[in-house]
Structures are given as structure tokens and as C-alpha cells.
């Protein structure tokens, strides 16, 4: 198979995904065009330079609907002959877009792709698209459906993570993100500007000073919906009867923040790079996706990692750095526990608990963050993985060249 290389990665800052967030006035199609234009300008992508734009976004309704990928291409400065396709694998949509593009290149279906994603959660709130998994009674009962926050609390209960464990992880994420921002480690950020070229936002706005004491004052976010009669805890206990009860440990401070943002990655074969005078930054070594238990839902990073390591012919100890999306603290704690991972190699610059989780864009964002850190710390291999709604996981291994 042909090798697929990453030539460049960019992202916008992550804005608070509420009406008072700095990026609230910026539509998803415009956020997408910021990332696309940055790749075009930085890499001189003139004409029909790439085969396709594969673009992840989760809530594909309203201004994020009607094949946002194609709309983003037309809104941007890319050539109109470049097509676009929107995909949805929930929280891993951005990473899945990259994996699809890389595997297209590896299989010979085009020399180069742009892949990534976007979400404007302040303008198109999560859940606006409905969906059978929650709304169809037969499916919800068959799958023992519970909301993701309940799933995160099930993980904490099942694997023994306390409220203090989750809060301590969240405090560390904030500290690492603040230190990384102060040290200028987020190399892939490109500013969002207005129509006059004035900067709207240049840095992530959700990083904040957090302590165990400040988090201790927050009420569990999912306790009420879980314990209502009949509530989701009762559903979960039907699936997990060995648990006496669900310990509700997650809240706004140790869960990912709702956010706006986009990210884009340029992927191509060797000939593409030579033709455009570009030097590859990394090779996509292997990719994976898995299905998992839809009730506990968020344990996918563990089997996805096992699968991608097998595909790459590698062991866990062969990986230098890990990015595990911080959907909830217990998700990352379970990953660390399952592999007995060195915490100094996991999310070394913080994650979505500190900076937010713009659903369709996060996967590409953490892959770009991984690549930046591999270069900064002179590491050779990195693995990015995300949990996914309704019980899935995805992972990607990068190898510097």
C-alpha cells in the first residue's frame, strides 16, 4: 500500500459554546473556511490540488446541514472543483475524517485530501437533530440507552474512580493546558478574523484556574436525571446488576466543555509532497474503529487502541505519547488504568476538560496537538483516540518521518 503522510495541521481556537462565547457570531461554515484557507495559503494549494474534503460534524441540521463540507469549500478560497463530503461518527468525526482520507490515499484513491471537522455548539446545540438511539423506544430499550453523562458515571462506578480522582484529573488538565498556552505549545492554532481582517479570537478561551476546592462546590450534573423515578440509573442497573448503585461523580468541571471550533489536516502521498515542494511531518501508521457496549458507551478508547496497535504490529510500550479525548475524566482514567499508562505521556498539554470539545472538530484537533507535541519533545510515535456516543471508539497511530 502507498504511505499516507500528514503535511500540515491547523485549528481555530476553541471558543465557549454558549451565546456569550466569543465565536458565537461565527457560523460553522465560516469556521470551517478559516481552517481550509489556512491550509491553502500555507501549502500553496492552487487549483484542484486535493481529491476531496472529508469533513466531520455531528449535528447536521440547519446551518450545519446540507453537506456542510461542500458549503465550506465554496465559502473558502479553495478551487470549486474540489468536492466535499460530510461524515458523522459522533465525537470522533474529525479523527474518522482523517482516517478515511489516509486510507483513501493508502489505497490509491487520490494523491491528497483535506480532512477535519467543525462544530458550532453555540449556534447549533447538541441534540437538535434528534436520533433514533434516544427517541425510538424499541431501540432505546434494546440498547439500554442512557445519556453520556450517566455512562461516564457508570465507568467511574464500575472501575472504582472516586469524585476526588475525577476532580484531581480535571485540575491537572487545566494546569497542563494553561502551561502549554503560556509556553506557546499550541503551534497549529490559526486566528479567527472578521471580514475586515481584525482578530476575533486567537487563543482558547475556556482554560481557567481550577482547584480541588473550587470543583468540590459543584453538584453532580447527572444525579437528578439518573435517580428520577423511573430514571436512567434504573436502566443502567438492569444492564449491570452487580452494581449496587451508580456513583454520580461528574459535573461541569471534570467533563468536557461545550465549544465552537474547527480543524483541518492535509494528507497526501509522497508524490503529492514532491509535486508541491512539501515536507511530510508524519506518516499515518495505522487506524482503527470499534463498536462497544452502548450503555457504558465511552470505553471505546481501550479496544480501539488494542486494535490499532495490532494493525501496526506494535505494543503499547512502543508509543511515546498519547492523546485521549477528555470527554469525561473517567474516560481517560479508565484508559490509564487499562494499560497501566504513564500519566506523563497522556494528554501532556491538557485536553477537552480544559479547552472544550467542539464535537465534529475535536478528533482532528487532538491529532494536530499530538503531532505538535511529538515534534516539540522530539518523540517518534503517537496515538490519538476518542470515545464515541452510542458505544464506539476510534484510534490513529502517527510516526514521524
mmCIF file of C-alpha atoms in Angstrom:
data_model
loop_
_atom_site.group_PDB
_atom_site.id
_atom_site.type_symbol
_atom_site.label_atom_id
_atom_site.label_comp_id
_atom_site.label_asym_id
_atom_site.label_seq_id
_atom_site.Cartn_x
_atom_site.Cartn_y
_atom_site.Cartn_z
ATOM 1 C CA UNK A 1 0.000 0.000 0.000
ATOM 2 C CA UNK A 2 1.000 3.622 -0.549
ATOM 3 C CA UNK A 3 2.134 5.537 2.535
ATOM 4 C CA UNK A 4 -0.127 8.385 3.694
ATOM 5 C CA UNK A 5 1.667 11.392 5.144
ATOM 6 C CA UNK A 6 0.470 14.372 7.148
ATOM 7 C CA UNK A 7 1.875 17.544 5.634
ATOM 8 C CA UNK A 8 0.158 20.152 7.771
ATOM 9 C CA UNK A 9 -2.412 20.568 10.554
ATOM 10 C CA UNK A 10 -4.259 23.677 11.674
ATOM 11 C CA UNK A 11 -7.093 24.525 14.033
ATOM 12 C CA UNK A 12 -9.005 27.514 15.209
ATOM 13 C CA UNK A 13 -9.023 28.440 18.880
ATOM 14 C CA UNK A 14 -11.787 26.740 20.855
ATOM 15 C CA UNK A 15 -14.488 29.153 21.949
ATOM 16 C CA UNK A 16 -17.084 28.706 24.659
ATOM 17 C CA UNK A 17 -20.078 27.021 23.028
ATOM 18 C CA UNK A 18 -22.658 29.349 24.540
ATOM 19 C CA UNK A 19 -24.320 32.542 23.382
ATOM 20 C CA UNK A 20 -21.775 34.576 25.340
ATOM 21 C CA UNK A 21 -18.869 32.747 23.698
ATOM 22 C CA UNK A 22 -16.510 34.760 21.516
ATOM 23 C CA UNK A 23 -17.178 32.625 18.424
ATOM 24 C CA UNK A 24 -20.965 32.637 18.749
ATOM 25 C CA UNK A 25 -21.362 35.065 15.841
ATOM 26 C CA UNK A 26 -19.167 32.914 13.582
ATOM 27 C CA UNK A 27 -21.080 30.239 11.662
ATOM 28 C CA UNK A 28 -19.808 26.689 11.255
ATOM 29 C CA UNK A 29 -19.269 27.191 7.532
ATOM 30 C CA UNK A 30 -17.119 30.255 8.217
ATOM 31 C CA UNK A 31 -15.194 28.495 10.987
ATOM 32 C CA UNK A 32 -14.525 25.696 8.514
ATOM 33 C CA UNK A 33 -13.297 28.126 5.886
ATOM 34 C CA UNK A 34 -10.765 29.594 8.332
ATOM 35 C CA UNK A 35 -9.070 26.219 8.648
ATOM 36 C CA UNK A 36 -9.370 25.413 4.937
ATOM 37 C CA UNK A 37 -7.962 28.780 3.882
ATOM 38 C CA UNK A 38 -5.044 28.414 6.281
ATOM 39 C CA UNK A 39 -4.081 25.077 4.732
ATOM 40 C CA UNK A 40 -4.422 26.509 1.233
ATOM 41 C CA UNK A 41 -2.241 29.532 1.980
ATOM 42 C CA UNK A 42 0.407 27.694 3.982
ATOM 43 C CA UNK A 43 0.821 24.962 1.370
ATOM 44 C CA UNK A 44 0.130 26.788 -1.919
ATOM 45 C CA UNK A 45 -2.811 24.566 -2.845
ATOM 46 C CA UNK A 46 -3.763 26.087 -6.166
ATOM 47 C CA UNK A 47 -6.348 24.553 -8.477
ATOM 48 C CA UNK A 48 -7.772 21.074 -7.989
ATOM 49 C CA UNK A 49 -4.914 20.209 -5.631
ATOM 50 C CA UNK A 50 -6.714 17.688 -3.418
ATOM 51 C CA UNK A 51 -9.073 14.854 -4.256
ATOM 52 C CA UNK A 52 -11.729 15.730 -1.667
ATOM 53 C CA UNK A 53 -12.506 17.474 1.597
ATOM 54 C CA UNK A 54 -13.779 14.963 4.164
ATOM 55 C CA UNK A 55 -15.378 16.942 6.953
ATOM 56 C CA UNK A 56 -16.811 15.756 10.249
ATOM 57 C CA UNK A 57 -19.677 17.435 12.029
ATOM 58 C CA UNK A 58 -22.153 15.877 14.395
ATOM 59 C CA UNK A 59 -25.330 17.929 14.486
ATOM 60 C CA UNK A 60 -26.042 18.088 10.761
ATOM 61 C CA UNK A 61 -29.136 20.298 10.757
ATOM 62 C CA UNK A 62 -29.843 23.945 9.991
ATOM 63 C CA UNK A 63 -26.737 25.886 9.072
ATOM 64 C CA UNK A 64 -24.634 22.768 9.738
ATOM 65 C CA UNK A 65 -26.740 20.678 7.355
ATOM 66 C CA UNK A 66 -26.955 20.178 3.576
ATOM 67 C CA UNK A 67 -23.427 18.784 3.203
ATOM 68 C CA UNK A 68 -21.563 21.399 5.197
ATOM 69 C CA UNK A 69 -18.316 20.118 3.692
ATOM 70 C CA UNK A 70 -19.256 21.271 0.208
ATOM 71 C CA UNK A 71 -20.598 24.563 1.553
ATOM 72 C CA UNK A 72 -17.297 25.109 3.375
ATOM 73 C CA UNK A 73 -15.294 24.519 0.200
ATOM 74 C CA UNK A 74 -17.406 27.048 -1.693
ATOM 75 C CA UNK A 75 -17.215 29.549 1.186
ATOM 76 C CA UNK A 76 -13.435 29.165 1.327
ATOM 77 C CA UNK A 77 -10.783 30.095 -1.237
ATOM 78 C CA UNK A 78 -10.339 26.521 -2.415
ATOM 79 C CA UNK A 79 -10.963 25.776 -6.077
ATOM 80 C CA UNK A 80 -14.630 24.992 -6.756
ATOM 81 C CA UNK A 81 -13.562 21.754 -8.442
ATOM 82 C CA UNK A 82 -12.644 20.362 -5.010
ATOM 83 C CA UNK A 83 -15.665 18.373 -3.756
ATOM 84 C CA UNK A 84 -16.654 17.840 -0.142
ATOM 85 C CA UNK A 85 -18.379 15.163 1.922
ATOM 86 C CA UNK A 86 -19.731 15.437 5.468
ATOM 87 C CA UNK A 87 -19.443 12.489 7.837
ATOM 88 C CA UNK A 88 -20.734 11.776 11.335
ATOM 89 C CA UNK A 89 -19.135 9.376 13.780
ATOM 90 C CA UNK A 90 -20.220 11.500 16.722
ATOM 91 C CA UNK A 91 -17.286 12.718 18.850
ATOM 92 C CA UNK A 92 -14.676 11.025 16.649
ATOM 93 C CA UNK A 93 -15.953 12.577 13.407
ATOM 94 C CA UNK A 94 -12.849 14.722 12.929
ATOM 95 C CA UNK A 95 -10.494 11.801 13.503
ATOM 96 C CA UNK A 96 -12.590 9.473 11.361
ATOM 97 C CA UNK A 97 -12.381 12.021 8.526
ATOM 98 C CA UNK A 98 -8.589 11.889 8.784
ATOM 99 C CA UNK A 99 -8.575 8.100 8.932
ATOM 100 C CA UNK A 100 -10.827 7.857 5.883
ATOM 101 C CA UNK A 101 -8.621 10.262 3.955
ATOM 102 C CA UNK A 102 -5.437 8.458 4.947
ATOM 103 C CA UNK A 103 -6.858 5.102 3.944
ATOM 104 C CA UNK A 104 -8.044 6.505 0.604
ATOM 105 C CA UNK A 105 -4.500 7.675 -0.061
ATOM 106 C CA UNK A 106 -3.054 4.367 1.113
ATOM 107 C CA UNK A 107 -5.401 2.528 -1.240
ATOM 108 C CA UNK A 108 -4.508 4.700 -4.210
ATOM 109 C CA UNK A 109 -7.805 6.594 -4.486
ATOM 110 C CA UNK A 110 -6.263 10.032 -4.973
ATOM 111 C CA UNK A 111 -2.978 11.712 -4.116
ATOM 112 C CA UNK A 112 -4.177 14.075 -1.389
ATOM 113 C CA UNK A 113 -7.104 15.025 0.818
ATOM 114 C CA UNK A 114 -8.043 17.652 3.357
ATOM 115 C CA UNK A 115 -9.763 16.142 6.379
ATOM 116 C CA UNK A 116 -11.046 17.501 9.656
ATOM 117 C CA UNK A 117 -14.230 18.890 11.057
ATOM 118 C CA UNK A 118 -16.172 21.578 12.834
ATOM 119 C CA UNK A 119 -18.890 22.196 15.380
ATOM 120 C CA UNK A 120 -20.607 25.424 16.356
ATOM 121 C CA UNK A 121 -22.296 24.257 19.525
ATOM 122 C CA UNK A 122 -23.291 27.780 20.498
ATOM 123 C CA UNK A 123 -25.359 28.130 17.320
ATOM 124 C CA UNK A 124 -26.459 24.542 16.653
ATOM 125 C CA UNK A 125 -26.912 22.916 20.067
ATOM 126 C CA UNK A 126 -26.164 19.246 20.573
ATOM 127 C CA UNK A 127 -29.246 17.062 20.178
ATOM 128 C CA UNK A 128 -31.110 19.293 17.727
ATOM 129 C CA UNK A 129 -31.011 16.504 15.156
ATOM 130 C CA UNK A 130 -32.929 14.050 17.332
ATOM 131 C CA UNK A 131 -31.964 10.488 16.611
ATOM 132 C CA UNK A 132 -33.386 7.018 16.991
ATOM 133 C CA UNK A 133 -30.922 5.897 19.664
ATOM 134 C CA UNK A 134 -32.660 8.127 22.201
ATOM 135 C CA UNK A 135 -36.053 8.769 20.629
ATOM 136 C CA UNK A 136 -37.144 5.348 19.352
ATOM 137 C CA UNK A 137 -38.489 3.419 22.372
ATOM 138 C CA UNK A 138 -37.748 -0.004 20.890
ATOM 139 C CA UNK A 139 -34.119 0.872 20.138
ATOM 140 C CA UNK A 140 -33.596 2.727 23.408
ATOM 141 C CA UNK A 141 -34.872 -0.272 25.377
ATOM 142 C CA UNK A 142 -32.934 -2.805 23.276
ATOM 143 C CA UNK A 143 -29.677 -0.855 23.727
ATOM 144 C CA UNK A 144 -30.326 0.063 27.403
ATOM 145 C CA UNK A 145 -29.808 3.687 26.380
ATOM 146 C CA UNK A 146 -28.639 6.245 28.943
ATOM 147 C CA UNK A 147 -27.178 9.733 28.331
ATOM 148 C CA UNK A 148 -23.404 10.019 28.071
ATOM 149 C CA UNK A 149 -23.008 11.627 31.478
ATOM 150 C CA UNK A 150 -24.645 8.615 33.076
ATOM 151 C CA UNK A 151 -22.305 6.397 31.052
ATOM 152 C CA UNK A 152 -19.314 8.286 32.405
ATOM 153 C CA UNK A 153 -20.626 7.772 35.934
ATOM 154 C CA UNK A 154 -21.075 4.043 35.206
ATOM 155 C CA UNK A 155 -17.401 3.867 34.191
ATOM 156 C CA UNK A 156 -16.406 5.570 37.438
ATOM 157 C CA UNK A 157 -18.556 3.145 39.433
ATOM 158 C CA UNK A 158 -17.510 0.019 37.572
ATOM 159 C CA UNK A 159 -13.772 0.754 37.629
ATOM 160 C CA UNK A 160 -13.518 2.414 41.028
ATOM 161 C CA UNK A 161 -12.887 6.100 40.300
ATOM 162 C CA UNK A 162 -13.989 8.472 43.055
ATOM 163 C CA UNK A 163 -15.155 12.067 42.807
ATOM 164 C CA UNK A 164 -11.723 13.129 44.077
ATOM 165 C CA UNK A 165 -9.997 11.029 41.394
ATOM 166 C CA UNK A 166 -12.005 12.723 38.660
ATOM 167 C CA UNK A 167 -11.576 16.194 40.131
ATOM 168 C CA UNK A 168 -7.828 15.729 40.533
ATOM 169 C CA UNK A 169 -7.573 14.709 36.882
ATOM 170 C CA UNK A 170 -9.542 17.811 35.851
ATOM 171 C CA UNK A 171 -7.296 20.113 37.909
ATOM 172 C CA UNK A 172 -4.236 18.614 36.233
ATOM 173 C CA UNK A 173 -5.768 19.049 32.763
ATOM 174 C CA UNK A 174 -6.334 22.746 33.445
ATOM 175 C CA UNK A 175 -2.787 23.174 34.777
ATOM 176 C CA UNK A 176 -1.261 21.466 31.773
ATOM 177 C CA UNK A 177 -3.335 23.447 29.280
ATOM 178 C CA UNK A 178 -2.508 26.755 30.958
ATOM 179 C CA UNK A 179 1.192 25.922 30.983
ATOM 180 C CA UNK A 180 1.104 24.823 27.338
ATOM 181 C CA UNK A 181 -0.641 28.035 26.272
ATOM 182 C CA UNK A 182 1.807 30.173 28.230
ATOM 183 C CA UNK A 183 4.718 28.293 26.671
ATOM 184 C CA UNK A 184 3.351 28.713 23.143
ATOM 185 C CA UNK A 185 2.993 24.983 22.521
ATOM 186 C CA UNK A 186 -0.245 25.187 20.530
ATOM 187 C CA UNK A 187 1.552 25.727 17.236
ATOM 188 C CA UNK A 188 -1.326 24.688 14.998
ATOM 189 C CA UNK A 189 -3.732 27.471 16.060
ATOM 190 C CA UNK A 190 -4.721 29.986 13.381
ATOM 191 C CA UNK A 191 -6.728 33.057 14.459
ATOM 192 C CA UNK A 192 -10.334 33.667 13.522
ATOM 193 C CA UNK A 193 -10.708 37.085 11.902
ATOM 194 C CA UNK A 194 -13.684 39.158 10.812
ATOM 195 C CA UNK A 195 -14.438 40.393 7.304
ATOM 196 C CA UNK A 196 -12.126 43.346 7.866
ATOM 197 C CA UNK A 197 -9.213 41.144 8.835
ATOM 198 C CA UNK A 198 -9.423 42.068 12.516
ATOM 199 C CA UNK A 199 -8.809 39.274 15.005
ATOM 200 C CA UNK A 200 -11.937 37.900 16.619
ATOM 201 C CA UNK A 201 -10.164 35.204 18.604
ATOM 202 C CA UNK A 202 -6.582 33.945 18.717
ATOM 203 C CA UNK A 203 -6.430 31.717 21.820
ATOM 204 C CA UNK A 204 -8.589 29.125 23.527
ATOM 205 C CA UNK A 205 -10.936 30.938 25.874
ATOM 206 C CA UNK A 206 -12.073 28.206 28.289
ATOM 207 C CA UNK A 207 -8.801 27.478 30.113
ATOM 208 C CA UNK A 208 -9.165 28.648 33.709
ATOM 209 C CA UNK A 209 -7.566 28.345 37.129
ATOM 210 C CA UNK A 210 -9.130 25.379 38.903
ATOM 211 C CA UNK A 211 -8.578 23.830 42.319
ATOM 212 C CA UNK A 212 -9.919 20.813 44.175
ATOM 213 C CA UNK A 213 -11.743 23.254 46.439
ATOM 214 C CA UNK A 214 -13.498 25.085 43.612
ATOM 215 C CA UNK A 215 -14.535 21.825 41.974
ATOM 216 C CA UNK A 216 -15.712 20.452 45.295
ATOM 217 C CA UNK A 217 -18.502 23.012 45.377
ATOM 218 C CA UNK A 218 -20.092 21.774 42.133
ATOM 219 C CA UNK A 219 -23.099 19.478 42.233
ATOM 220 C CA UNK A 220 -23.057 16.252 40.168
ATOM 221 C CA UNK A 221 -24.560 17.058 36.781
ATOM 222 C CA UNK A 222 -26.270 13.730 36.126
ATOM 223 C CA UNK A 223 -27.517 12.690 39.567
ATOM 224 C CA UNK A 224 -31.040 14.099 39.193
ATOM 225 C CA UNK A 225 -31.726 12.529 35.799
ATOM 226 C CA UNK A 226 -30.212 9.288 36.991
ATOM 227 C CA UNK A 227 -32.153 8.971 40.216
ATOM 228 C CA UNK A 228 -35.540 10.253 38.998
ATOM 229 C CA UNK A 229 -38.224 7.571 39.076
ATOM 230 C CA UNK A 230 -38.133 5.870 36.719
ATOM 231 C CA UNK A 231 -34.660 7.117 35.869
ATOM 232 C CA UNK A 232 -31.600 6.218 33.880
ATOM 233 C CA UNK A 233 -29.854 4.665 36.877
ATOM 234 C CA UNK A 234 -32.555 2.015 36.910
ATOM 235 C CA UNK A 235 -31.881 1.292 33.233
ATOM 236 C CA UNK A 236 -28.142 1.048 33.882
ATOM 237 C CA UNK A 237 -28.626 -1.313 36.811
ATOM 238 C CA UNK A 238 -30.691 -3.641 34.628
ATOM 239 C CA UNK A 239 -27.587 -3.919 32.409
ATOM 240 C CA UNK A 240 -25.137 -4.002 35.325
ATOM 241 C CA UNK A 241 -26.989 -5.778 38.155
ATOM 242 C CA UNK A 242 -23.747 -6.426 40.056
ATOM 243 C CA UNK A 243 -23.537 -2.704 40.856
ATOM 244 C CA UNK A 244 -25.355 -1.653 43.999
ATOM 245 C CA UNK A 245 -25.887 1.864 42.687
ATOM 246 C CA UNK A 246 -24.392 4.414 40.270
ATOM 247 C CA UNK A 247 -21.960 6.859 41.868
ATOM 248 C CA UNK A 248 -22.526 10.254 40.269
ATOM 249 C CA UNK A 249 -19.115 11.915 40.222
ATOM 250 C CA UNK A 250 -19.129 14.010 37.050
ATOM 251 C CA UNK A 251 -20.006 17.684 36.793
ATOM 252 C CA UNK A 252 -19.190 20.666 34.606
ATOM 253 C CA UNK A 253 -15.653 20.922 35.999
ATOM 254 C CA UNK A 254 -14.477 17.377 35.268
ATOM 255 C CA UNK A 255 -16.326 16.935 31.961
ATOM 256 C CA UNK A 256 -15.513 18.377 28.543
ATOM 257 C CA UNK A 257 -16.770 21.868 27.878
ATOM 258 C CA UNK A 258 -19.257 22.671 25.115
ATOM 259 C CA UNK A 259 -17.256 24.514 22.481
ATOM 260 C CA UNK A 260 -17.027 26.034 18.996
ATOM 261 C CA UNK A 261 -14.111 25.369 16.654
ATOM 262 C CA UNK A 262 -12.742 23.685 13.556
ATOM 263 C CA UNK A 263 -9.585 21.869 12.478
ATOM 264 C CA UNK A 264 -8.106 20.659 9.191
ATOM 265 C CA UNK A 265 -5.289 18.300 8.240
ATOM 266 C CA UNK A 266 -3.554 17.943 4.875
ATOM 267 C CA UNK A 267 -2.854 14.308 3.956
ATOM 268 C CA UNK A 268 -1.142 13.042 0.840
ATOM 269 C CA UNK A 269 1.221 10.529 -0.697
ATOM 270 C CA UNK A 270 4.929 11.052 -1.394
ATOM 271 C CA UNK A 271 4.337 12.226 -4.965
ATOM 272 C CA UNK A 272 1.923 14.926 -3.789
ATOM 273 C CA UNK A 273 4.522 16.325 -1.427
ATOM 274 C CA UNK A 274 7.228 16.301 -4.052
ATOM 275 C CA UNK A 275 4.940 17.981 -6.562
ATOM 276 C CA UNK A 276 4.103 20.803 -4.155
ATOM 277 C CA UNK A 277 7.506 21.105 -2.506
ATOM 278 C CA UNK A 278 6.170 19.970 0.881
ATOM 279 C CA UNK A 279 7.977 18.017 3.566
ATOM 280 C CA UNK A 280 5.912 15.389 5.402
ATOM 281 C CA UNK A 281 5.619 15.812 9.166
ATOM 282 C CA UNK A 282 4.402 12.305 9.976
ATOM 283 C CA UNK A 283 3.169 9.065 8.485
ATOM 284 C CA UNK A 284 -0.199 7.569 9.375
ATOM 285 C CA UNK A 285 0.962 4.173 10.605
ATOM 286 C CA UNK A 286 -2.445 2.603 11.342
ATOM 287 C CA UNK A 287 -6.098 3.396 12.071
ATOM 288 C CA UNK A 288 -8.931 1.596 13.829
ATOM 289 C CA UNK A 289 -12.596 1.800 14.756
ATOM 290 C CA UNK A 290 -14.608 -0.463 17.043
ATOM 291 C CA UNK A 291 -18.101 -0.919 18.420
ATOM 292 C CA UNK A 292 -18.586 -1.324 22.181
ATOM 293 C CA UNK A 293 -21.289 -1.724 24.812
ATOM 294 C CA UNK A 294 -23.796 1.101 24.072
ATOM 295 C CA UNK A 295 -24.812 1.587 27.726
ATOM 296 C CA UNK A 296 -21.423 2.205 29.314
ATOM 297 C CA UNK A 297 -20.741 3.706 25.879
ATOM 298 C CA UNK A 298 -17.461 5.546 26.470
ATOM 299 C CA UNK A 299 -14.934 2.718 26.945
ATOM 300 C CA UNK A 300 -14.062 2.593 23.235
ATOM 301 C CA UNK A 301 -10.524 4.035 23.529
ATOM 302 C CA UNK A 302 -9.310 0.814 25.166
ATOM 303 C CA UNK A 303 -10.346 -1.713 22.463
ATOM 304 C CA UNK A 304 -9.676 0.841 19.696
ATOM 305 C CA UNK A 305 -6.124 1.197 20.993
ATOM 306 C CA UNK A 306 -5.683 -2.561 21.201
ATOM 307 C CA UNK A 307 -6.922 -2.901 17.640
ATOM 308 C CA UNK A 308 -4.771 -0.138 16.161
ATOM 309 C CA UNK A 309 -1.663 -1.478 17.907
ATOM 310 C CA UNK A 310 -2.366 -4.899 16.430
ATOM 311 C CA UNK A 311 -2.826 -3.367 12.980
ATOM 312 C CA UNK A 312 0.505 -1.546 13.323
ATOM 313 C CA UNK A 313 2.340 -4.586 14.707
ATOM 314 C CA UNK A 314 3.234 -2.579 17.816
ATOM 315 C CA UNK A 315 2.981 -2.884 21.594
ATOM 316 C CA UNK A 316 1.641 -0.274 23.981
ATOM 317 C CA UNK A 317 5.170 0.431 25.192
ATOM 318 C CA UNK A 318 6.227 1.365 21.651
ATOM 319 C CA UNK A 319 4.129 4.547 21.778
ATOM 320 C CA UNK A 320 5.799 7.706 23.077
ATOM 321 C CA UNK A 321 2.768 9.985 23.512
ATOM 322 C CA UNK A 322 -0.995 9.581 23.807
ATOM 323 C CA UNK A 323 -3.941 11.899 23.213
ATOM 324 C CA UNK A 324 -7.126 10.509 24.763
ATOM 325 C CA UNK A 325 -10.081 12.830 24.345
ATOM 326 C CA UNK A 326 -11.222 14.131 27.703
ATOM 327 C CA UNK A 327 -14.938 13.696 27.165
ATOM 328 C CA UNK A 328 -15.172 12.952 30.894
ATOM 329 C CA UNK A 329 -12.445 12.405 33.461
ATOM 330 C CA UNK A 330 -13.351 8.753 33.970
ATOM 331 C CA UNK A 331 -12.790 8.015 30.268
ATOM 332 C CA UNK A 332 -9.105 8.932 30.496
ATOM 333 C CA UNK A 333 -8.698 7.387 33.951
ATOM 334 C CA UNK A 334 -10.019 4.095 32.562
ATOM 335 C CA UNK A 335 -7.558 4.268 29.650
ATOM 336 C CA UNK A 336 -4.663 4.870 32.038
ATOM 337 C CA UNK A 337 -5.847 2.062 34.295
ATOM 338 C CA UNK A 338 -6.381 -0.451 31.480
ATOM 339 C CA UNK A 339 -2.868 -0.045 30.088
ATOM 340 C CA UNK A 340 -1.066 0.989 33.287
ATOM 341 C CA UNK A 341 -0.051 4.031 31.263
ATOM 342 C CA UNK A 342 2.495 6.604 32.364
ATOM 343 C CA UNK A 343 0.422 9.719 33.102
ATOM 344 C CA UNK A 344 3.324 11.865 31.909
ATOM 345 C CA UNK A 345 2.713 10.527 28.399
ATOM 346 C CA UNK A 346 -1.060 11.059 28.295
ATOM 347 C CA UNK A 347 -2.567 14.443 27.333
ATOM 348 C CA UNK A 348 0.604 16.243 28.319
ATOM 349 C CA UNK A 349 -0.822 19.628 27.284
ATOM 350 C CA UNK A 350 -4.295 19.210 28.740
ATOM 351 C CA UNK A 351 -7.416 18.406 26.812
ATOM 352 C CA UNK A 352 -11.127 18.958 26.355
ATOM 353 C CA UNK A 353 -11.843 19.339 30.087
ATOM 354 C CA UNK A 354 -9.742 22.488 29.949
ATOM 355 C CA UNK A 355 -10.272 23.676 26.380
ATOM 356 C CA UNK A 356 -13.643 22.296 25.316
ATOM 357 C CA UNK A 357 -14.920 19.665 22.916
ATOM 358 C CA UNK A 358 -16.333 21.010 19.609
ATOM 359 C CA UNK A 359 -17.752 17.628 18.673
ATOM 360 C CA UNK A 360 -17.024 17.329 14.959
ATOM 361 C CA UNK A 361 -13.647 19.066 15.153
ATOM 362 C CA UNK A 362 -12.059 17.573 18.260
ATOM 363 C CA UNK A 363 -10.658 14.430 16.651
ATOM 364 C CA UNK A 364 -8.612 16.426 14.164
ATOM 365 C CA UNK A 365 -7.640 18.879 16.901
ATOM 366 C CA UNK A 366 -6.142 16.237 19.180
ATOM 367 C CA UNK A 367 -4.290 14.663 16.251
ATOM 368 C CA UNK A 368 -2.762 18.052 15.444
ATOM 369 C CA UNK A 369 -1.911 18.573 19.120
ATOM 370 C CA UNK A 370 -0.257 15.157 19.190
ATOM 371 C CA UNK A 371 1.843 15.964 16.130
ATOM 372 C CA UNK A 372 2.904 19.340 17.554
ATOM 373 C CA UNK A 373 3.994 17.726 20.815
ATOM 374 C CA UNK A 374 5.820 14.886 19.059
ATOM 375 C CA UNK A 375 7.877 17.493 17.231
ATOM 376 C CA UNK A 376 8.383 19.740 20.275
ATOM 377 C CA UNK A 377 9.560 16.918 22.529
ATOM 378 C CA UNK A 378 11.330 15.022 19.719
ATOM 379 C CA UNK A 379 9.251 11.854 20.058
ATOM 380 C CA UNK A 380 8.827 9.321 17.302
ATOM 381 C CA UNK A 381 5.382 7.775 17.757
ATOM 382 C CA UNK A 382 1.999 8.965 18.998
ATOM 383 C CA UNK A 383 -1.506 7.585 19.356
ATOM 384 C CA UNK A 384 -4.767 9.547 19.372
ATOM 385 C CA UNK A 385 -8.075 8.017 20.426
ATOM 386 C CA UNK A 386 -11.618 9.076 21.308
ATOM 387 C CA UNK A 387 -14.673 7.544 22.918
ATOM 388 C CA UNK A 388 -17.825 7.807 20.812
ATOM 389 C CA UNK A 389 -21.526 8.121 21.540
ATOM 390 C CA UNK A 390 -23.735 5.011 21.447
ATOM 391 C CA UNK A 391 -20.707 2.798 22.033
ATOM 392 C CA UNK A 392 -17.779 3.097 19.610
ATOM 393 C CA UNK A 393 -14.106 4.029 19.604
ATOM 394 C CA UNK A 394 -11.515 5.220 17.074
ATOM 395 C CA UNK A 395 -7.753 5.500 17.099
ATOM 396 C CA UNK A 396 -4.817 6.580 14.931
ATOM 397 C CA UNK A 397 -1.081 5.993 15.232
ATOM 398 C CA UNK A 398 1.345 8.579 13.848
ATOM 399 C CA UNK A 399 5.019 8.024 13.158
ATOM 400 C CA UNK A 400 7.380 10.916 12.474
ATOM 401 C CA UNK A 401 9.406 10.826 9.289
#
